[in-house]
Short mmCIF file of C-alpha atoms in Angstrom, two decimals:
data_model
loop_
_atom_site.label_atom_id
_atom_site.label_comp_id
_atom_site.label_asym_id
_atom_site.label_seq_id
_atom_site.Cartn_x
_atom_site.Cartn_y
_atom_site.Cartn_z
CA GLN V 8 29.97 181.06 99.86
CA THR V 9 31.07 182.68 102.68
CA GLY V 10 30.04 183.46 106.10
CA HIS V 11 28.26 186.52 107.41
CA ILE V 12 28.81 187.73 110.50
CA LEU V 13 26.92 191.37 111.92
CA SER V 14 28.65 192.87 115.07
CA ASN V 15 26.24 193.32 118.02
CA VAL V 16 25.67 197.12 117.22
CA ASN V 17 26.90 199.95 114.64
CA ALA V 18 26.71 197.57 111.89
CA TRP V 19 25.31 200.23 109.52
CA SER V 20 26.96 203.21 108.10
CA PRO V 21 26.08 206.59 109.14
CA CYS V 22 24.01 207.29 106.03
CA GLY V 23 22.22 203.93 106.41
CA ARG V 24 23.12 202.79 102.80
CA TRP V 25 25.85 200.27 103.80
CA LEU V 26 25.85 197.29 106.08
CA TYR V 27 29.53 195.98 107.19
CA TYR V 28 30.35 192.66 108.16
CA ASP V 29 33.14 190.09 108.34
CA ILE V 30 33.21 186.26 106.87
CA ARG V 31 33.90 184.28 109.68
CA SER V 32 32.83 180.85 108.72
CA ASP V 33 30.84 179.41 111.35
CA ARG V 34 27.15 180.49 112.38
CA HIS V 35 28.24 182.34 115.61
CA GLY V 36 31.71 183.54 114.57
CA THR V 37 33.64 181.32 117.13
CA SER V 38 36.26 180.40 114.94
CA PHE V 39 38.29 183.61 114.39
CA ASP V 40 39.19 182.65 110.52
CA GLY V 41 37.81 185.51 108.50
CA ARG V 42 40.29 187.10 106.03
CA ARG V 43 38.02 190.06 104.69
CA ILE V 44 35.78 192.75 105.81
CA GLU V 45 32.85 193.47 103.49
CA ARG V 46 30.07 195.45 102.87
CA VAL V 47 26.89 195.36 100.98
CA CYS V 48 24.63 198.14 99.69
CA THR V 49 21.16 197.88 101.22
CA LYS V 50 19.83 199.33 98.07
CA SER V 51 21.35 197.08 95.53
CA GLY V 52 22.91 194.39 96.97
CA GLN V 53 26.26 195.39 95.45
CA VAL V 54 29.12 193.89 97.69
CA GLU V 55 32.72 195.47 98.39
CA THR V 56 35.53 194.10 99.84
CA VAL V 57 36.71 197.21 102.43
CA PHE V 58 39.55 195.30 104.22
CA GLU V 59 41.63 191.77 103.27
CA GLY V 60 44.08 190.71 105.70
CA SER V 61 47.78 189.98 104.84
CA ALA V 62 50.53 188.15 105.97
CA ASN V 63 48.04 185.37 106.79
CA SER V 64 46.12 187.57 109.42
CA SER V 65 42.30 187.03 110.09
CA CYS V 66 40.06 189.58 110.91
CA GLY V 67 36.27 190.40 112.07
CA VAL V 68 34.03 192.38 114.58
CA VAL V 69 33.61 195.38 112.74
CA LEU V 70 31.69 198.09 113.88
CA THR V 71 31.21 201.83 112.31
CA HIS V 72 31.85 205.26 113.16
CA PRO V 73 28.63 207.19 113.98
CA GLN V 74 29.43 210.10 111.67
CA GLU V 75 32.27 209.25 109.13
CA ASP V 76 33.09 206.68 106.69
CA LYS V 77 35.23 204.90 109.23
CA ILE V 78 35.43 201.24 110.38
CA VAL V 79 37.28 199.45 113.38
CA PHE V 80 37.45 195.83 113.70
CA ILE V 81 40.07 193.25 115.15
CA GLU V 82 42.99 192.10 113.52
CA GLY V 83 44.64 188.75 114.41
CA PRO V 84 48.32 188.64 114.21
CA HIS V 85 50.67 188.92 111.30
CA PHE V 86 52.56 185.60 110.54
CA ALA V 87 51.03 183.52 113.06
CA ASN V 88 52.89 181.04 114.56
CA PRO V 89 52.64 178.30 117.40
CA GLN V 90 54.58 180.73 119.81
CA TRP V 91 52.11 183.49 119.02
CA ASN V 92 48.90 182.63 117.55
CA TYR V 93 45.33 184.12 117.44
CA GLY V 94 44.29 184.53 121.00
CA PRO V 95 42.08 187.03 123.47
CA SER V 96 45.65 188.52 124.32
CA ARG V 97 47.22 188.02 120.97
CA ARG V 98 45.23 190.86 118.60
CA HIS V 99 44.65 194.57 118.09
CA GLY V 100 42.25 197.23 116.52
CA LEU V 101 42.57 198.34 113.10
CA ILE V 102 40.95 201.54 111.69
CA VAL V 103 39.99 202.10 108.38
CA GLU V 104 38.92 205.40 106.64
CA VAL V 105 36.91 204.06 103.68
CA GLY V 106 37.65 205.78 100.60
CA SER V 107 39.72 206.03 97.58
CA PRO V 108 42.13 204.47 98.43
CA ASN V 109 41.31 203.50 101.90
CA ARG V 110 43.43 204.18 104.63
CA LEU V 111 44.42 202.23 107.75
CA SER V 112 45.93 202.43 110.65
CA ILE V 113 46.94 200.21 113.97
CA LEU V 114 44.50 201.45 116.82
CA ASP V 115 45.99 200.35 120.09
CA ALA V 116 50.11 200.37 120.76
CA ARG V 117 51.65 197.06 122.48
CA ASP V 118 54.66 197.03 124.85
CA LEU V 119 55.80 193.68 126.00
CA ILE V 120 58.86 194.74 127.96
CA PRO V 121 59.38 196.62 131.16
CA PRO V 122 59.50 199.52 131.81
CA PHE V 123 56.18 199.51 130.14
CA THR V 124 55.20 202.68 127.57
CA VAL V 125 52.52 205.08 128.85
CA GLY V 126 49.37 204.71 126.80
CA ALA V 127 50.38 201.53 125.29
CA LEU V 128 48.60 198.07 126.25
CA ARG V 129 50.20 194.70 127.19
CA GLY V 130 47.93 192.21 125.08
CA GLY V 131 45.10 192.40 123.04
CA SER V 132 41.75 194.69 122.40
CA HIS V 133 38.32 193.11 121.17
CA VAL V 134 35.00 194.77 119.82
CA HIS V 135 36.12 198.33 119.27
CA GLN V 136 33.02 201.07 119.90
CA PHE V 137 33.28 204.48 118.87
CA SER V 138 31.40 206.78 121.42
CA PRO V 139 28.45 208.30 120.07
CA THR V 140 30.50 211.52 119.57
CA GLY V 141 32.87 209.45 117.42
CA ASP V 142 35.89 210.38 119.14
CA TRP V 143 36.67 208.03 121.66
CA LEU V 144 36.46 204.41 121.56
CA SER V 145 35.85 201.79 124.35
CA PHE V 146 37.06 198.37 123.97
CA THR V 147 37.64 194.94 126.12
CA TYR V 148 40.96 193.82 126.88
CA GLU V 149 43.50 190.83 128.14
CA ASP V 150 46.83 191.06 129.22
CA GLU V 151 49.28 188.90 127.42
CA TYR V 152 52.03 190.06 129.47
CA LEU V 153 50.19 188.60 132.87
CA HIS V 154 49.07 185.67 130.69
CA SER V 155 52.79 184.81 130.16
CA CYS V 156 53.71 185.44 133.17
CA SER V 157 51.49 182.52 134.42
CA ARG V 158 52.56 180.54 131.64
CA ASN V 159 55.93 180.94 132.51
CA ALA V 160 55.38 180.47 135.99
CA ILE V 161 56.78 184.01 136.88
CA SER V 162 55.37 184.77 140.31
CA SER V 163 55.88 187.18 142.99
CA ALA V 164 54.06 188.18 146.16
CA ARG V 165 52.48 190.64 144.13
CA SER V 166 51.80 188.70 140.49
CA GLN V 167 48.37 188.97 139.79
CA ALA V 168 46.21 187.10 136.95
CA ASN V 169 45.08 188.35 133.52
CA GLN V 170 41.46 189.20 133.59
CA ARG V 171 38.99 190.58 131.16
CA ASN V 172 38.98 194.27 131.52
CA ILE V 173 37.47 197.55 129.78
CA GLY V 174 39.53 200.12 128.27
CA ILE V 175 39.70 203.53 126.35
CA ALA V 176 41.29 204.65 123.40
CA ILE V 177 42.04 208.49 123.06
CA PRO V 178 42.57 210.13 119.68
CA ASN V 179 45.19 212.75 118.41
CA ARG V 180 47.82 210.93 120.79
CA PRO V 181 49.95 208.54 118.85
CA THR V 182 51.91 205.99 121.22
CA SER V 183 55.44 205.18 119.98
CA VAL V 184 56.79 201.87 121.49
CA LEU V 185 60.49 200.91 121.03
CA PRO V 186 60.89 197.54 118.99
CA ARG V 187 62.07 195.58 121.84
CA HIS V 188 59.76 192.53 121.52
CA PRO V 189 59.03 191.14 117.72
CA ARG V 190 55.58 191.69 118.65
CA ASN V 191 55.70 195.34 119.63
CA GLU V 192 53.96 197.97 117.90
CA SER V 193 53.04 201.54 117.94
CA GLY V 194 49.28 202.96 117.52
CA THR V 195 47.53 206.02 116.70
CA HIS V 196 45.63 206.30 120.11
CA PHE V 197 46.47 206.73 123.75
CA CYS V 198 45.04 203.73 125.29
CA THR V 199 44.27 203.13 129.44
CA ILE V 200 42.30 200.39 130.98
CA VAL V 201 39.11 201.89 133.44
CA SER V 202 37.89 198.90 134.95
CA GLN V 203 38.89 197.57 138.38
CA THR V 204 38.89 193.68 138.71
CA THR V 205 40.47 191.64 141.60
CA ASP V 206 41.87 188.04 141.67
CA SER V 207 39.66 187.07 144.61
CA PRO V 208 36.63 189.25 145.14
CA THR V 209 35.49 189.31 148.77
CA PRO V 210 32.20 187.88 148.92
CA GLY V 211 29.22 189.80 149.21
CA SER V 212 31.37 193.11 148.29
CA ASP V 213 31.21 194.85 145.13
CA GLN V 214 34.46 193.55 143.65
CA ILE V 215 34.38 191.75 140.46
CA GLN V 216 36.77 189.58 138.94
CA ARG V 217 35.82 190.20 135.40
CA ALA V 218 34.56 193.14 133.46
CA TYR V 219 33.07 193.00 130.10
CA GLU V 220 30.20 194.08 127.48
CA GLU V 221 30.60 197.29 127.96
CA ALA V 222 28.49 200.11 125.80
CA TRP V 223 28.26 204.23 125.67
CA ILE V 224 25.87 205.71 127.74
CA GLY V 225 23.53 208.31 126.36
CA ASN V 226 24.38 210.00 123.14
CA ARG V 227 26.14 212.81 125.38
CA GLY V 228 26.22 210.86 128.98
CA PHE V 229 23.70 211.35 131.33
CA ARG V 230 22.33 213.32 134.33
CA LYS V 231 23.60 212.64 137.95
CA THR V 232 21.59 212.24 141.06
CA ASP V 233 23.02 215.96 142.11
CA GLY V 234 21.95 217.56 139.02
CA THR V 235 25.36 217.65 137.44
CA TRP V 236 26.12 216.11 133.79
CA GLN V 237 28.40 213.31 133.29
CA THR V 238 29.70 213.54 129.71
CA ARG V 239 31.30 210.32 129.47
CA ALA V 240 30.12 207.10 131.12
CA LEU V 241 29.92 203.42 130.07
CA ALA V 242 27.52 200.76 131.36
CA MET V 243 29.34 197.34 131.73
CA LEU V 244 28.74 193.69 133.00
CA GLY V 245 30.68 192.55 135.98
CA ASP V 246 31.04 189.32 137.83
CA VAL V 247 30.89 189.26 141.64
CA ILE V 248 31.14 186.77 144.18
CA LEU V 249 27.93 186.10 146.60
CA ALA V 250 28.44 185.50 150.18
CA ASP V 251 28.09 182.03 149.47
CA GLY V 252 30.94 181.62 147.46
CA SER V 253 28.72 181.44 144.20
CA LYS V 254 29.42 184.08 141.22
CA ALA V 255 26.77 186.16 139.81
CA THR V 256 26.53 188.82 136.73
CA GLU V 257 25.12 192.61 137.95
CA LEU V 258 25.65 195.62 136.28
CA PHE V 259 28.03 198.65 136.64
CA ARG V 260 28.64 202.05 135.33
CA LEU V 261 32.10 203.73 134.75
CA ASP V 262 32.14 207.71 135.11
CA LEU V 263 35.15 208.63 132.90
CA PRO V 264 36.81 212.21 133.41
CA GLU V 265 37.51 214.64 130.24
CA ASN V 266 41.08 214.60 131.32
CA LEU V 267 41.70 210.53 131.15
CA GLN V 268 44.82 210.78 129.18
CA HIS V 269 46.57 213.19 131.72
CA ALA V 270 44.97 211.54 134.71
CA THR V 271 46.70 207.91 133.38
CA GLU V 272 50.05 209.73 132.85
CA ASP V 273 50.14 210.90 136.62
CA HIS V 274 49.05 207.65 137.79
CA TRP V 275 51.72 205.63 136.11
CA LYS V 276 54.26 207.77 137.75
CA THR V 277 52.99 206.32 141.28
CA VAL V 278 52.55 202.67 140.19
CA SER V 279 55.91 200.47 139.68
CA SER V 280 55.76 199.14 135.73
CA TRP V 281 58.25 196.32 136.92
CA GLU V 282 55.57 194.34 138.90
CA SER V 283 53.72 191.60 137.71
CA ILE V 284 50.32 193.82 138.29
CA ARG V 285 47.26 194.64 136.11
CA LEU V 286 46.96 197.61 134.47
CA SER V 287 44.63 199.48 136.61
CA PRO V 288 42.49 202.82 136.14
CA PRO V 289 43.52 206.18 137.56
CA PRO V 290 41.60 207.11 140.73
CA SER V 291 39.61 209.78 139.07
CA VAL V 292 37.56 206.91 137.17
CA LYS V 293 34.80 205.90 138.99
CA GLN V 294 33.28 202.02 139.22
CA ILE V 295 29.75 201.85 140.62
CA ARG V 296 27.82 199.13 140.83
CA LEU V 297 24.13 199.78 139.84
CA THR V 298 22.12 196.31 140.49
CA TYR V 299 22.08 194.03 143.28
CA HIS V 300 19.50 191.18 142.24
CA LEU V 301 20.46 189.20 145.09
CA ASP V 302 16.81 188.29 146.35
CA THR V 303 15.40 186.35 143.13
CA PRO V 304 15.52 182.65 142.80
CA ALA V 305 18.49 183.27 140.20
CA PRO V 306 20.74 185.99 141.18
CA GLY V 307 22.17 188.60 138.92
CA LEU V 308 21.59 189.01 135.34
CA GLN V 309 20.67 185.83 132.83
CA GLY V 310 19.92 185.42 129.27
CA PRO V 311 21.50 184.83 126.16
CA ARG V 312 24.89 186.91 125.51
CA PHE V 313 23.98 190.70 125.42
CA TRP V 314 25.41 194.21 125.73
CA PRO V 315 23.45 196.70 128.32
CA ARG V 316 22.21 199.37 125.93
CA SER V 317 21.08 202.96 127.44
CA THR V 318 18.50 205.43 126.06
CA PRO V 319 19.59 208.10 123.88
CA ASP V 320 18.97 210.56 126.56
CA GLY V 321 21.34 208.29 128.86
CA LYS V 322 18.40 208.08 131.90
CA TYR V 323 17.79 204.28 131.57
CA ILE V 324 19.89 201.15 130.65
CA PHE V 325 18.33 197.94 129.73
CA VAL V 326 19.63 194.85 130.93
CA LEU V 327 18.21 190.91 130.57
CA LYS V 328 17.45 188.71 133.48
CA ASN V 329 15.21 186.02 134.19
CA ASP V 330 11.87 186.32 136.06
CA SER V 331 10.46 184.39 138.95
CA GLN V 332 9.23 181.74 136.27
CA GLY V 333 13.06 181.66 134.79
CA VAL V 334 11.70 183.38 131.82
CA THR V 335 14.39 186.06 130.31
CA GLN V 336 13.02 189.64 130.36
CA PHE V 337 13.96 192.79 129.82
CA TRP V 338 14.57 194.93 132.95
CA ARG V 339 15.12 198.87 133.00
CA VAL V 340 17.78 200.32 135.27
CA GLU V 341 17.85 204.08 136.26
CA THR V 342 21.20 204.99 135.00
CA ALA V 343 21.96 207.59 137.72
CA ASN V 344 20.79 205.63 140.97
CA GLY V 345 20.28 202.04 139.65
CA ASN V 346 16.65 201.46 140.68
CA SER V 347 15.57 199.01 138.38
CA GLN V 348 12.22 196.96 137.36
CA GLN V 349 10.96 194.19 135.39
CA TRP V 350 10.20 195.88 132.14
CA THR V 351 8.49 192.87 129.99
CA GLN V 352 5.94 190.46 131.10
CA ASN V 353 6.63 188.02 127.98
CA ARG V 354 5.19 184.36 127.76
CA HIS V 355 8.36 183.68 126.04
CA PRO V 356 12.31 184.40 126.59
CA ILE V 357 14.13 187.25 125.11
CA GLU V 358 16.47 185.27 123.07
CA SER V 359 19.08 187.54 121.39
CA ALA V 360 21.13 190.55 122.03
CA PHE V 361 19.07 193.81 121.14
CA THR V 362 19.92 197.41 120.12
CA ILE V 363 17.66 200.53 120.75
CA SER V 364 16.30 202.80 117.91
CA SER V 365 18.09 206.25 117.51
CA ASP V 366 14.91 207.84 118.78
CA GLY V 367 14.92 205.76 122.11
CA LYS V 368 11.27 204.28 121.27
CA TRP V 369 11.80 200.69 120.66
CA LEU V 370 14.01 197.71 121.35
CA ALA V 371 14.68 195.29 118.70
CA HIS V 372 15.40 191.66 119.77
CA CYS V 373 14.80 188.04 118.77
CA MET V 374 11.76 186.22 121.08
CA ASP V 375 10.12 182.90 119.94
CA SER V 376 12.55 182.54 116.94
CA ALA V 377 10.99 185.82 115.58
CA ILE V 378 12.12 189.28 115.05
CA CYS V 379 10.41 191.66 117.75
CA LEU V 380 10.03 195.15 119.17
CA THR V 381 9.59 196.22 122.62
CA SER V 382 8.31 199.51 123.74
CA TYR V 383 10.42 201.75 125.70
CA THR V 384 7.62 203.21 127.31
CA SER V 385 5.34 200.56 128.28
CA GLY V 386 7.25 197.24 127.90
CA ARG V 387 4.97 195.93 125.44
CA THR V 388 6.58 193.25 123.12
CA ILE V 389 4.89 192.99 119.64
CA ARG V 390 5.99 190.39 116.78
CA LEU V 391 7.29 191.89 113.43
CA SER V 392 8.02 188.81 111.78
CA GLU V 393 6.69 184.93 111.87
CA PRO V 394 8.63 182.37 113.74
CA PHE V 395 11.79 181.36 111.61
CA PRO V 396 12.09 177.49 111.04
CA LEU V 397 14.03 175.27 113.34
CA GLY V 398 17.58 175.60 112.25
CA SER V 399 17.47 178.83 110.56
CA SER V 400 16.42 181.25 113.35
CA PRO V 401 17.99 184.11 113.31
CA ASN V 402 21.79 184.50 115.08
CA PRO V 403 21.38 185.70 118.81
CA GLU V 404 24.36 187.62 118.43
CA ALA V 405 23.26 190.69 116.52
CA VAL V 406 19.67 192.14 115.77
CA VAL V 407 20.61 196.07 115.02
CA TRP V 408 18.67 199.27 114.08
CA ASN V 409 19.76 201.51 111.19
CA PRO V 410 20.34 205.02 112.08
CA GLY V 411 16.96 206.17 110.63
CA GLY V 412 15.00 203.83 112.91
CA ASP V 413 13.17 202.42 110.04
CA SER V 414 15.15 198.94 109.16
CA ILE V 415 16.81 196.21 111.47
CA ALA V 416 19.55 193.91 110.14
CA PHE V 417 19.90 190.16 111.48
CA VAL V 418 21.77 186.85 110.43
CA CYS V 419 20.07 183.69 109.57
CA PRO V 420 21.59 180.56 108.16
CA THR V 421 20.48 179.40 105.07
CA ALA V 422 20.59 176.02 103.22
CA ASP V 423 20.20 177.49 99.69
CA SER V 424 23.52 176.08 98.47
CA PRO V 425 24.99 172.58 99.34
CA MET V 426 26.91 174.67 102.22
CA LEU V 427 24.89 176.21 105.16
CA CYS V 428 26.03 180.01 105.35
CA ASN V 429 24.66 182.63 107.38
CA GLN V 430 23.19 185.47 105.14
CA ILE V 431 22.17 188.76 106.06
CA PHE V 432 18.78 190.23 106.33
CA ILE V 433 16.75 193.35 106.46
CA LEU V 434 13.60 193.94 107.75
CA LYS V 435 11.80 197.24 106.56
CA LEU V 436 9.38 198.94 108.91
CA ASP V 437 6.51 201.25 108.52
CA ARG V 438 7.31 203.45 111.73
CA ASP V 439 4.27 205.57 111.44
CA LYS V 440 2.14 202.46 112.06
CA ILE V 441 4.08 200.90 114.71
CA ASP V 442 4.66 204.21 116.50
CA ARG V 443 0.64 204.23 116.62
CA GLU V 444 0.84 200.86 118.19
CA LEU V 445 2.92 202.37 121.06
#
C-alpha cells in the first residue's frame, strides 16, 4: 500500500489513457517522502513506475505536457544531509520523456556563488506547469542564496528577504553553471523570475510580498482592452497590505514578452549580481493587479487553497472568495480589465481547488463532500455524486478534468486495508446529458 497524490491540474496524459501521480504517504501530501512517480492506465488499471529517485532523493507533484508523452515534477536533493535537506529553496524540476527508455533532464540550473549565471536560479522551483502550447513552463520559486544570507546574518543596506515568486523556464537554451558550489547544477532551460515582490509593501498599494499559485491564461493568451492580443500571460495570487496594515490576497496578471530571455539578459547587465537582492523581472514584464475586493466583510480572496483558472479563450479567470454570509463562492473576473462578479449563489461553500473543462463549459470541484460541476455561462452548480462519508471525502487539492472533457479524476482516503491510504477515483460523465442541463 502506498499513498496516491494527484497534482492540481494536468494529471492526465494528452491521450487521456494514463493518470500520473506520486506516492507521498500522508493524505494531503504535506510530507515530501515519495520516491516514485507512477502512472495508472485508466482503462485496465495497470500501474507503471515512470521514475524512481536515486541517492535517497524524493519526488512528487507531477504534471503532464499538453501534447507529448512528457512529464515534469519536483525532485529533492541527492544525498540529503542536515546541511542540505529538502526545502522550498532546495529542490528542482525534472523532466522525463516517457518512452523506452525514459529520458530525464534537470529543468532549472542553480548557481549559489556570485557572480551568478544568467539563466540560472539560486534556489528551488516547485509546481512546474507547461504552457498550453507546451514550450515554456511556469513555476513558483524560493531563493536559497537569500535564505542563507538571512540564516548566516549576512546583511547590508540593500539586503532583501527570500520571498515566494513566480518564474519561467524557456526551452532550447541550456544553462551551464560552473561547479563552484557542491550544490550548483546545470539545466536544460533558461530560467528567469517574472513576478515582483517587496519586503515591506506600502499599505494600500499594489505592491505584494508574496507571489504564488500561478496558472497560464487562455490556450493562446487573451485579448487586451485595446484590441491587441497578449500571447503569453499568467494569472497569479499576490498578498497585499491593506491601509490598516492587515494582509489580503488578490488576483494579479503577468504579461510576458516573447523575447523574455533576451530581455532578462539585457536586464542583468544593469543589475549587480553581487548585492543581496532578489532576482527580479525585466521591465518588459508587466505585473497588473486585477481585483480590489476591499469593500467586503472579508477583503480579498478566500477559501481552500486554489489556483486561478482561465477559460480557453482567455476572456475570464475564475477565483474563490467568500460572500457576505461567509460562504466560499466562485467569482468570475474579466482578464483584460479586472471587472469581477460573484458567479455562484450556493448554500454550501466550494471545498476544493478546481479545473475547467477543455471546452470551457464547466468547472469541476468539490462541494458538500461531493463532486460537482458549475456552469461557465450561468453559474449554476449541479451535483455529480452523493456526499462522501465523513473522513473519506475527496481531497481538496485536485479535482481534474481529462483532456476529452468526459471524465474527472480525484483522490479519496480509503480504509480497505489496515492502512488508510489515498486512492484515485475516476468519475465518467454523460456530457450530452449534462450539457443539455446547461
